Amino acid sequence: MSLVTLLPFIVLIGAMFLMTRSAKKKQQQAANMRNEMQPGSGVRTIGGMYATVKEVNEDTVLLDAGPGVDLLFAKNSIGAVLTDDEYNRIVHGIEHDLKSDSDVVPDDASSLTETDAPADAASDDKSVDLGKKAAEPADEADEPADEPTADAAPAEAKTDEQAKKSDGGSEAK
């Protein structure tokens, strides 16, 4: 048998070895985590229930799921042992803040404007002049522009004259 025919079998055996090695490593970590459980620590079961460890036995764990609710679980059913901060954050909604003296970040951008006026007062219904026209009072800008203004009439006359000049043949006849 040549090396070329043995190479696929060697690669297949190597891949199987690597996969079983990583699976064994994960099982070992999970077993260590379960063995390090102490009464009073918060846990999450593989079913997704959060509880506090009350008592640890060889193969079982007694969990306190609430006032007067004690549940007996197999040790293998513990999915994760949580830190105190993580357990309190998930179960009780308590955020442990290491920087309690620092400023609180607001949920909106109102603090960036540095005004004490509410947002409704800040948004006026006045139009903003972008410098395209001569300054007009706010009242005329709010009205519909059905009638041509005095400024618009000369502009229309100029465009009519330019159209006649560019026509070419209409004035020559």
C-alpha positions as semicolon CSV with decimal commas, in nm:
position;residue;x (nm);y (nm);z (nm)
1;M;0,000;0,000;0,000
2;S;0,127;0,338;-0,086
3;L;0,122;0,658;0,120
4;V;-0,139;0,816;-0,110
5;T;-0,396;0,548;-0,025
6;L;-0,327;0,569;0,348
7;L;-0,339;0,951;0,366
8;P;-0,723;0,986;0,375
9;F;-0,746;0,731;0,657
10;I;-0,477;0,911;0,857
11;V;-0,653;1,247;0,814
12;L;-0,987;1,094;0,917
13;I;-0,839;0,938;1,231
14;G;-0,666;1,266;1,320
15;A;-0,991;1,464;1,284
16;M;-1,178;1,215;1,504
17;F;-0,905;1,241;1,768
18;L;-0,927;1,622;1,774
19;M;-1,307;1,619;1,800
20;T;-1,315;1,372;2,088
21;R;-1,039;1,561;2,266
22;S;-1,234;1,891;2,259
23;A;-1,552;1,715;2,373
24;K;-1,370;1,553;2,665
25;K;-1,222;1,889;2,760
26;K;-1,570;2,048;2,772
27;Q;-1,706;1,760;2,981
28;Q;-1,415;1,796;3,224
29;Q;-1,476;2,171;3,262
30;A;-1,848;2,110;3,327
31;A;-1,768;1,844;3,589
32;N;-1,523;2,079;3,763
33;M;-1,783;2,356;3,763
34;R;-2,043;2,125;3,919
35;N;-1,796;1,998;4,181
36;E;-1,707;2,354;4,285
37;M;-2,070;2,446;4,364
38;Q;-2,116;2,578;4,715
39;P;-2,437;2,639;4,910
40;G;-2,553;2,995;4,850
41;S;-2,430;3,024;4,492
42;G;-2,671;3,098;4,209
43;V;-2,713;2,843;3,931
44;R;-2,899;2,797;3,604
45;T;-3,031;2,452;3,522
46;I;-3,019;2,303;3,173
47;G;-3,394;2,369;3,160
48;G;-3,335;2,742;3,214
49;M;-3,448;2,774;3,576
50;Y;-3,251;3,005;3,805
51;A;-3,215;2,907;4,169
52;T;-2,985;2,922;4,470
53;V;-2,793;2,615;4,584
54;K;-2,910;2,506;4,926
55;E;-2,729;2,173;4,964
56;V;-2,479;1,975;4,753
57;N;-2,467;1,594;4,772
58;E;-2,268;1,337;4,575
59;D;-2,507;1,308;4,278
60;T;-2,784;1,555;4,366
61;V;-2,827;1,924;4,441
62;L;-3,101;2,078;4,654
63;L;-3,205;2,413;4,505
64;D;-3,404;2,696;4,658
65;A;-3,624;2,829;4,376
66;G;-3,825;3,069;4,592
67;P;-3,974;3,110;4,937
68;G;-4,071;2,761;5,054
69;V;-3,984;2,596;4,721
70;D;-3,700;2,343;4,747
71;L;-3,623;2,129;4,443
72;L;-3,399;1,825;4,419
73;F;-3,201;1,806;4,092
74;A;-2,936;1,573;3,957
75;K;-2,593;1,734;3,956
76;N;-2,570;1,683;3,579
77;S;-2,875;1,905;3,528
78;I;-2,686;2,217;3,641
79;G;-2,600;2,413;3,327
80;A;-2,399;2,696;3,479
81;V;-2,281;2,825;3,814
82;L;-2,327;3,202;3,812
83;T;-2,136;3,474;3,992
84;D;-2,325;3,669;4,257
85;D;-2,339;3,981;4,039
86;E;-2,468;3,791;3,737
87;Y;-2,729;3,603;3,942
88;N;-2,857;3,925;4,103
89;R;-2,869;4,100;3,766
90;I;-3,071;3,822;3,602
91;V;-3,302;3,716;3,886
92;H;-3,351;4,035;4,087
93;G;-3,271;4,297;3,823
94;I;-3,002;4,449;4,043
95;E;-2,713;4,606;3,853
96;H;-2,389;4,604;4,047
97;D;-2,218;4,930;3,955
98;L;-1,850;4,961;4,038
99;K;-1,849;5,329;3,944
100;S;-2,146;5,450;4,148
101;D;-1,992;5,795;4,195
102;S;-1,967;5,865;3,821
103;D;-2,227;6,046;3,613
104;V;-2,519;5,853;3,474
105;V;-2,535;5,836;3,095
106;P;-2,875;5,958;2,972
107;D;-3,092;5,746;2,744
108;D;-3,145;6,029;2,495
109;A;-2,935;6,306;2,346
110;S;-3,109;6,589;2,534
111;S;-2,802;6,654;2,749
112;L;-2,591;6,721;2,440
113;T;-2,785;7,038;2,352
114;E;-2,716;7,193;2,695
115;T;-3,055;7,361;2,713
116;D;-3,302;7,334;2,996
117;A;-3,600;7,390;2,763
118;P;-3,811;7,086;2,679
119;A;-3,779;6,933;2,334
120;D;-4,127;7,057;2,228
121;A;-4,030;7,420;2,283
122;A;-3,708;7,376;2,090
123;S;-3,883;7,275;1,768
124;D;-4,046;7,589;1,624
125;D;-4,274;7,592;1,323
126;K;-4,077;7,877;1,166
127;S;-3,906;7,807;0,836
128;V;-3,530;7,821;0,818
129;D;-3,380;8,067;0,569
130;L;-3,103;7,897;0,377
131;G;-3,006;8,212;0,187
132;K;-3,165;8,111;-0,144
133;K;-3,417;8,396;-0,147
134;A;-3,431;8,740;0,000
135;A;-3,537;8,737;0,364
136;E;-3,912;8,701;0,391
137;P;-4,126;8,734;0,702
138;A;-4,235;8,406;0,856
139;D;-4,605;8,479;0,777
140;E;-4,552;8,485;0,400
141;A;-4,347;8,165;0,410
142;D;-4,633;7,978;0,579
143;E;-4,895;8,086;0,318
144;P;-4,930;7,898;-0,011
145;A;-4,762;8,063;-0,307
146;D;-5,058;8,070;-0,550
147;E;-5,006;8,430;-0,658
148;P;-4,681;8,538;-0,820
149;T;-4,498;8,797;-0,613
150;A;-4,341;9,115;-0,747
151;D;-3,997;8,948;-0,746
152;A;-4,126;8,649;-0,941
153;A;-4,290;8,854;-1,224
154;P;-3,965;9,000;-1,370
155;A;-3,805;8,657;-1,348
156;E;-4,089;8,508;-1,554
157;A;-4,061;8,786;-1,813
158;K;-3,687;8,724;-1,847
159;T;-3,741;8,353;-1,902
160;D;-4,004;8,427;-2,173
161;E;-3,764;8,660;-2,354
162;Q;-3,486;8,402;-2,336
163;A;-3,717;8,135;-2,477
164;K;-3,809;8,359;-2,776
165;K;-3,445;8,439;-2,843
166;S;-3,346;8,074;-2,837
167;D;-3,638;7,981;-3,066
168;G;-3,439;8,108;-3,359
169;G;-3,691;8,119;-3,639
170;S;-4,001;8,280;-3,486
171;E;-3,873;8,643;-3,482
172;A;-3,703;8,620;-3,825
173;K;-4,034;8,555;-4,000
